Every structure is written in structure tokens, then in C-alpha cells.
Amino acid sequence: MKIVIGLINGMLTAATPILLAALGGSMTYYAGIFNIAMEGMMLSGAFFAVLGSYYFHSWLVGILFAILGAILMALIFVLFAVVLKMDEFITGIGLNLLSLGLTTYMLRQIFKVKGAFSSLEIVPIPKIDIPLIKDIPIIGDVISGQNLIVYLTVLAVIIVHYLVFKTRFGLRLRAAGYNRTCLDTSGVSANRIRIISLLICGILCGLAGAFLSLGYVTVFTEGMSAGKGWISLAAVILVSGSPKGIALISLLFGFTDGLGLFMQRTMPPQFTSMVPYIATLIALFVYSIRLKKKQKIIGA
Amino acid sequence: MKRKILINLVGILLAFILGALVMAIQGKDPIEAYYRLFEYSLGTPNKIAYTLNKSVPLVLTGLSATVAFASGPVNLGQPGQLLMGALFATVGGLYINLPPGLLIPLLLILSMLGGALWSGVAALLKHLFNMNEFITTLMLNMIADYLTLWAISYPFFEKNANHPQTPLINQNGWMPEWGSFSSNVIVMLLAFGIIWFIVNRTTSGYEWRISGQNSLFSRLGGVNVKKNYLAVMLLTGALAGLAGGLIIMAGPHRFIKDIGANYAWDGVMIAMVANTGVILTLVFGLFFAILQTGALGMELQVQVPRELIKVLQAVIVLIVVAGRGYFESLFALLEARRKMRGRTS
């Protein structure tokens, strides 16, 4: 039983940052932006989270800083891709590398360390115990006592779903992706919608970054996003942006990650670390097979 | 042509000014810092030789990305392909012993095979299951990262070393050096020449470029798109693999953990800023090598952390690429206005 609870908790831990970043990606996906900058936004968020938490001794300031740091990246994306009309793909790659460079540079300049910064003065984001529920055996161990960000993530799934499908803004958002000109001619600036979607993406990626560096550890390491932004991009593409689908697929990725940790007893750690990436490849494989079948049906 | 050079120079200048601002805010003298940067990388023949040596992996991975992007496939797998190439060359160098004249070419071929194998996996996934190479190559990067780490931690681990690394490869497989000039630069120039020739002077190169610009047009024109895709993926993988092999054979002569860190993403950056031009790739590869080599001088003399260069590189890419589009539309606008005026008068 303990193993199962451990697996579920591991799954939630691994899924949270991917899910948050993918929700951000979903916003921009609906707005018709080919946004691959989640990796960079997340990394920037992770760095600023540590910065805020370290200097103000408060996890709340850490989260705020993380969001601001990720929004800064989003604003640079806006400047280049929306204002200067640069290719979104190149902007994204450039931004990811800029984020990597900036955080490495600031790590050296501000904290005077190379590679990683950790300190007892960094305040982690607390775990929340829900009264009553925490006393229920098994269920209490899973539902209660998770990190604050995990609960925020659940909330974020619901909010994003509501925002995209049930509000006027959501309608415009989808219109911006579906037919920009049409939206523009009906008097709503598509660019404004695109900018808002990027800012929301920044907020969500900032939360993901804060979870990485202040969730279960209190450390920032160079390039600590380690491809999670790319995995979240894969998740967005796999389910065509649907927030519910993203939640499911992120949990699946999280599960394989937890499974990887579990397999470490029998396998060298380098192989188990590959598991999430291999899982992404397998998911893409299944996706393309299904797409092929669909096309065949349409063709016949 | 002149206009293109101008746009690139203006972009670089803007990025440098931004970097200078950052330094000035921190109370460092930017002019001194930039002087040290270029002095450290180009000051003496020895330093130039070292910078050239450093440029090899940058130019090769840059060429890999350039050829791929110019021909269509979004091969972002240079980091992984580089590592696999490095691993193949290392393993070959550990177990095979031949005279240098045979062993060096053999190891170079092995490294290309390693890289091509890794990009071939992505190409195959695309070919068989239509999986987008853009994400598969990224995932394969991470997998290669762990795979090579495992390889140097277990099967090819040097006993008694305190961090993952392999023993030294056979001395016959080391790239010859004359003073501080390493012969890997010759290999790089050869590869550059061959790539330039293939892209600009052969039928397949022409087909690749056309496919990159307009896939539908080339297919209607009778180009075998699938075959070309496979060829480009294998070639670009081989180039990145060669970069990895040369890092081992001219550098530490063994596979050390994190050996390929950054090199390969730099290749993608160089390709983007070079706008899929083969010659510009060489130029920017050399330029980035100057920056990266000089960064240490900047750090030693002016106490500006060398990581600033990483920021500067990304800023150069963003500004040059954005500037290119912006200026081009500006020129087009001016041109159109001039024509209008010509007509009305």
C-alpha cells in the first residue's frame, strides 16, 4: 500500500510542473501561437522564485517573483514575435537560450556560485494539510498534505477550461487562433488577445518554475527545467490543447516518472531518468498511429 | 549583399551596446571588457589558433542545423547526435589500434556514423509513423544525454576516476597538432567545403533548397521528397556526430561527463542567425568562437563573469533575426513609396 501511495505522490510531483506549463501552452495554442518558450519561462520562474524567497524569506514573495520572472520572458516573446513579427519558432528558441544564459549569468553574478545555489534561508512553498480529510487513512495521504502548488494546479485546470470554453475572452481567444483576420475585422484586436494569452502562459509557467525550485527542494540548478517545457509542448500537441486532455496526459507522464524512480532498484539510474522522454516518444507514436487511422477512415 | 552585411553588423552592434549597458550598471568598464575579449581570443597567433580550434564544434553543428533548416527538416537533435558521435569515436579509439593514418579517418567515420544513427532514428520515426522530427529529436537529445552518461559510468568507465569518464583513447587516434594549431580545423574546413559544394553545386543540393523553400512545389516538380528528407537527416546527423568526434580527438582524448554541454545548441543559434546561409554559418561560427574564447579573458581581467557571453549570444540572435525582418519590410516600404512617386510624377 505504501508503494502505491508513493507512486501516486511521485506521479503528482512529476506531473505538476508539466501540467502547469502545458496549460500555459494550451492558452497560446488556442490563440494560434507556436509557442515553444515554456522551457525558458519555467527556468526563469525557477530562478526568480529562489531569488525572491532568499531575499525576502517568504515563499509568497518567491512565487510572486517567479511569476514576474516568467512574465518578463513572455514580454520579450511579445516584443519579438508580436510587435516585431519575428518567426515564432526562432523567437522561442532564442528565448529559451536567453533564459538559460540569463539565469546562469545571474546565478554567478548575484549568488557568486556556479552550477547550483542552495541555502537554508530559502523558504520552501508549504504543504497544505486539509483538516478532517487528512485523518482518513489512504485517501488522506494522497488528497491532503500536498504542496500548495499542486492544489493551485488543480484549480488552474478548471480555470483554464472555463476561461477557454465558457467566457467571451475564450471565444475570442479561439477565434484568434482559428481566423485572425476575421477577429480583427470584427473589431477585436487579435494581437491584444495573443499578448494576453502569452502573459497568462507566463503566469502558469512561473508557477511551474516556482514548484521546481521551491516545491520539494530549495535549490536552483543551471538548466533545471531539463526538458520539462518540451514535454509539456508535446502534451499540448498530443491533445490539441484541451485542458482536460492535458491534465490526463500530464498525469500519465508523471506516472512514468514515478515508475522510473521505482525501477531504480533494478536498473542504473541513467536508464530510469530516460523514462519520461521515452514515454513522450511512445505517446507521440500512439498519437500518429491514431491520426493515420482517422485519415484512412476519412479517405475511405 | 551589402545590405545584408550591414543588417548583421547593426544587430551585433546593438547586442554589444546592450551588453555594455549591463556591464556599466554593474560598475564595470565595458570598453576595457570588450578590448580584453578580443585581445584574449585574437591577440597573438597562438590565441587565434586556439580560437580556431574552439570554433570547430560550433561551425560543424552550425552547418548541421543550417543544412537541415534550409532543406526543411527541423533537426534540433544536434546535442544528442554530437554526444553519440563522441561516444562512437571514443569507443573506437579505446578498442582499435591502427597507425594514425588509418585510425584517424576510421574514428572520424565512426563519429559520423554515430551521429547519423541517432538522427536516423528520428528520420525513421518520421518516415514510418509520421512523427514530427522537431519533438522526437528533442526527446532523443535527452535520451542520448543519459545513454552516454550510462556508457561512461558503467561499461567504459575509467577505474579509480572520481567522476564519470572513460580512459584515454589510443594515441594514434589523436588529431595531430602543430604548436597550438590543431588539425581538426582542417577537417572542419574540408567538411565546410564539401557541404558548400553539395548545397550549391549539385542537383540534390538544389532539390534540398527548393524543398526547404516550398515542399509542394518541389514535389510537383518531381523531387523525391522522402528520399531527400532521409538524406538530409543522415547528413546533418553525421555533421553533428563529426563535431563530437573531433571534440574527443582534439581535446581531452577521452569522454568526460558534460563534454558536449552547450556546443550543440550553439549550432542551432548560429544557423538561425546565419539565416540558412552556408558561408554565413562559417562566419558566425568563428565569431561565436571568438566570443566564447574571449569570455575567459574578460572574466580574468575585468571580473565580468564569462556567462555574460551566453546572454550576449542569445541577444545577438534575437536582434539580428528580428532586425533582418524589420529592415527588409522597411526597405520594401521605401521601395514601394519610391515607385509610387515615380508613377504619380
XYZ file of C-alpha atoms in Angstrom, chain A residues 36 86 88-100, chain B residues 269 272 314-315 317-318:
21
model
C 7.900 26.768 -27.615
C 9.666 37.693 -35.936
C 7.674 32.423 -33.519
C 9.837 29.344 -33.693
C 13.087 31.323 -33.783
C 11.815 33.653 -31.057
C 11.039 30.644 -28.884
C 14.421 29.015 -29.347
C 16.184 32.337 -28.846
C 14.177 32.991 -25.716
C 14.943 29.575 -24.242
C 18.634 30.158 -24.791
C 18.391 33.690 -23.447
C 16.706 32.371 -20.324
C 19.392 29.736 -19.887
C 21.717 29.532 -32.711
C 19.330 30.855 -37.099
C 21.109 34.886 -27.436
C 20.581 38.638 -27.692
C 20.398 36.018 -32.401
C 17.165 37.729 -31.389
